[in-house]
Coordinates of C-alpha atoms in Angstrom, one line a residue:
M1 CA -11.1 11.3 3.9
E2 CA -8.9 10.6 1.0
A3 CA -8.4 13.3 -1.6
S4 CA -7.2 12.9 -5.2
K5 CA -6.7 15.4 -8.0
V6 CA -8.9 15.5 -11.1
I7 CA -8.8 17.7 -14.2
H8 CA -11.8 19.7 -15.2
A9 CA -11.6 20.4 -18.9
I10 CA -14.3 22.8 -19.9
Y11 CA -15.6 23.1 -23.5
N12 CA -18.1 25.4 -25.1
D13 CA -19.2 23.3 -28.1
D14 CA -20.6 19.7 -28.2
D15 CA -18.7 18.9 -31.4
I16 CA -15.4 19.9 -29.9
L17 CA -16.3 17.9 -26.8
M18 CA -17.0 14.8 -28.9
S19 CA -13.6 15.2 -30.6
A20 CA -11.9 15.7 -27.2
V21 CA -13.5 12.6 -25.8
K22 CA -12.2 10.5 -28.7
Q23 CA -8.7 12.0 -28.4
T24 CA -8.7 11.4 -24.6
R25 CA -9.7 7.8 -25.0
A26 CA -7.1 7.3 -27.8
A27 CA -4.5 8.7 -25.4
K28 CA -5.6 6.0 -22.8
H29 CA -6.9 8.5 -20.2
H30 CA -9.9 7.4 -18.1
I31 CA -12.9 9.7 -18.3
E32 CA -14.5 9.8 -14.9
E33 CA -17.6 11.8 -15.8
I34 CA -18.9 14.4 -18.4
Y35 CA -21.4 17.1 -17.4
T36 CA -23.4 18.6 -20.2
P37 CA -26.3 21.1 -20.3
F38 CA -28.3 18.8 -22.7
P39 CA -27.9 15.2 -24.0
V40 CA -25.2 14.8 -26.6
H41 CA -26.0 12.2 -29.2
G42 CA -23.3 9.5 -29.3
L43 CA -21.5 10.6 -26.2
D44 CA -22.1 7.3 -24.4
K45 CA -20.6 5.3 -27.3
A46 CA -17.6 7.7 -27.6
M47 CA -17.0 7.3 -23.8
G48 CA -17.2 3.5 -24.1
L49 CA -20.1 3.2 -21.8
A50 CA -22.1 -0.1 -21.7
P51 CA -25.6 0.0 -23.3
T52 CA -28.4 0.7 -20.9
R53 CA -30.8 -2.0 -19.7
L54 CA -33.6 0.4 -19.2
A55 CA -35.5 -1.0 -22.2
I56 CA -35.6 -4.4 -20.6
C57 CA -37.1 -2.9 -17.5
A58 CA -39.6 -1.0 -19.7
F59 CA -40.7 -4.3 -21.3
M60 CA -41.1 -6.0 -17.9
Y61 CA -43.0 -3.1 -16.4
G62 CA -45.3 -3.1 -19.5
C63 CA -46.0 -6.8 -19.0
V64 CA -46.9 -6.1 -15.3
G65 CA -49.2 -3.3 -16.5
L66 CA -50.9 -5.6 -19.0
A67 CA -51.3 -8.3 -16.4
V68 CA -52.8 -5.8 -13.9
A69 CA -55.2 -4.5 -16.6
T70 CA -56.3 -8.0 -17.6
L71 CA -56.8 -9.2 -14.0
M72 CA -58.5 -6.0 -13.0
M73 CA -61.0 -6.0 -15.9
N74 CA -61.7 -9.7 -15.5
F75 CA -62.5 -9.2 -11.9
I76 CA -64.5 -5.9 -12.2
M77 CA -66.4 -6.6 -15.4
I78 CA -66.8 -10.4 -15.5
E79 CA -66.7 -11.8 -11.9
D80 CA -67.6 -9.1 -9.4
W81 CA -70.2 -6.8 -11.2
P82 CA -71.1 -8.2 -14.7
Q83 CA -73.3 -5.7 -16.6
D84 CA -75.3 -5.9 -19.8
I85 CA -74.0 -2.9 -21.7
G86 CA -75.5 -2.2 -25.1
G87 CA -77.0 -5.7 -25.3
K88 CA -73.6 -7.4 -24.8
P89 CA -73.8 -9.7 -21.8
S90 CA -70.5 -10.3 -19.9
F91 CA -70.3 -14.1 -19.8
S92 CA -66.5 -14.4 -20.4
Y93 CA -63.4 -12.2 -20.6
L94 CA -62.5 -13.4 -24.1
E95 CA -65.9 -12.5 -25.6
N96 CA -65.5 -8.9 -24.3
M97 CA -61.8 -8.5 -24.8
P98 CA -62.0 -6.3 -27.9
A99 CA -63.8 -3.7 -25.8
F100 CA -61.0 -4.0 -23.2
V101 CA -58.0 -3.4 -25.6
P102 CA -57.8 0.4 -25.0
I103 CA -57.7 -0.1 -21.2
M104 CA -55.0 -2.8 -21.6
F105 CA -52.9 -0.5 -23.8
E106 CA -53.3 2.5 -21.5
L107 CA -52.3 0.5 -18.4
T108 CA -49.3 -1.1 -20.2
V109 CA -48.0 2.4 -21.1
F110 CA -48.9 3.8 -17.7
F111 CA -47.0 1.2 -15.8
A112 CA -44.0 1.1 -18.2
A113 CA -43.6 4.9 -18.2
H114 CA -44.0 5.5 -14.4
L115 CA -42.0 2.6 -13.2
M116 CA -39.2 3.4 -15.7
V117 CA -39.0 7.0 -14.4
I118 CA -38.8 5.6 -10.8
T119 CA -36.2 3.1 -11.8
F120 CA -34.1 5.7 -13.6
Y121 CA -34.2 8.1 -10.6
L122 CA -33.3 5.3 -8.1
R123 CA -30.5 3.9 -10.4
S124 CA -29.1 7.4 -10.9
R125 CA -29.3 8.1 -7.1
M126 CA -31.5 11.2 -7.8
W127 CA -34.0 11.5 -5.0
P128 CA -35.8 14.5 -3.6
F129 CA -33.7 17.0 -1.7
K130 CA -30.4 15.6 -3.0
E131 CA -27.7 18.1 -3.5
A132 CA -26.5 18.8 -7.1
E133 CA -23.2 17.2 -8.0
N134 CA -22.2 19.6 -10.8
P135 CA -18.6 20.8 -10.2
D136 CA -19.3 23.9 -12.3
K137 CA -22.6 25.8 -12.6
R138 CA -21.9 26.7 -16.2
T139 CA -22.6 23.0 -17.2
T140 CA -26.3 23.7 -16.6
D141 CA -26.3 26.5 -19.2
D142 CA -23.8 26.4 -22.1
H143 CA -20.6 24.7 -21.1
F144 CA -19.4 21.0 -21.1
L145 CA -17.1 19.6 -18.5
M146 CA -15.0 16.5 -18.8
E147 CA -13.6 15.1 -15.5
V148 CA -10.4 13.0 -15.7
P149 CA -8.3 11.7 -12.8
V150 CA -4.7 13.1 -12.7
H151 CA -2.1 10.3 -13.1
G152 CA 1.4 11.4 -13.8
D153 CA 2.5 14.8 -15.0
E154 CA -0.1 17.5 -14.3
K155 CA 1.5 20.0 -16.7
A156 CA 1.4 17.5 -19.6
L157 CA -2.2 16.6 -18.9
H158 CA -3.1 20.3 -18.7
D159 CA -1.5 21.0 -22.1
F160 CA -3.1 17.9 -23.6
F161 CA -6.6 19.1 -22.7
L162 CA -5.9 22.6 -24.0
S163 CA -4.8 21.0 -27.3
T164 CA -8.1 19.2 -27.5
G165 CA -10.0 22.5 -27.6
A166 CA -10.8 23.1 -24.0
V167 CA -11.5 26.8 -23.2
E168 CA -10.4 26.2 -19.6
V169 CA -8.5 23.5 -17.7
N170 CA -8.5 23.3 -13.9
I171 CA -6.8 20.9 -11.6
V172 CA -8.9 20.3 -8.5
D173 CA -8.7 18.2 -5.3
K174 CA -11.7 16.0 -5.2
A175 CA -12.7 14.4 -1.9
H176 CA -13.9 10.8 -2.0

């Protein structure tokens, strides 16, 4: 197992963290990861992360839900068991489609929402019984942690992160 050193710069305010991220990127340091107790608006852009493609997946999953709803209602209400409900015979899907719109909407949303959550968990490698990866428990409560690989002078990096507003800076060996 190869070990390398990383700096854990801990902040106690999200605005100070955002400023520190901008300073760190301006100083050409690579930010490995940031652990926060809640989502920080704009942090992904400040870190230079690529935009997520989850919205594209949501659209595709919604289309699958719409197709399933259409095929299901056509089979159930038109082909398999047509019924005369309220004097409206079921001769074709198109004649009855206005009555089917709420079901189409609901299944579109159902498929998009549930499959997006599953995709997010799989993409983030978060499955049941997985051990937490937080390096510091305080990041689940009220602190923010920026993890940066150590390249070069440790003392200079330590002082740099203290100057960005970190309340604590630790140098740790991280196993790969």
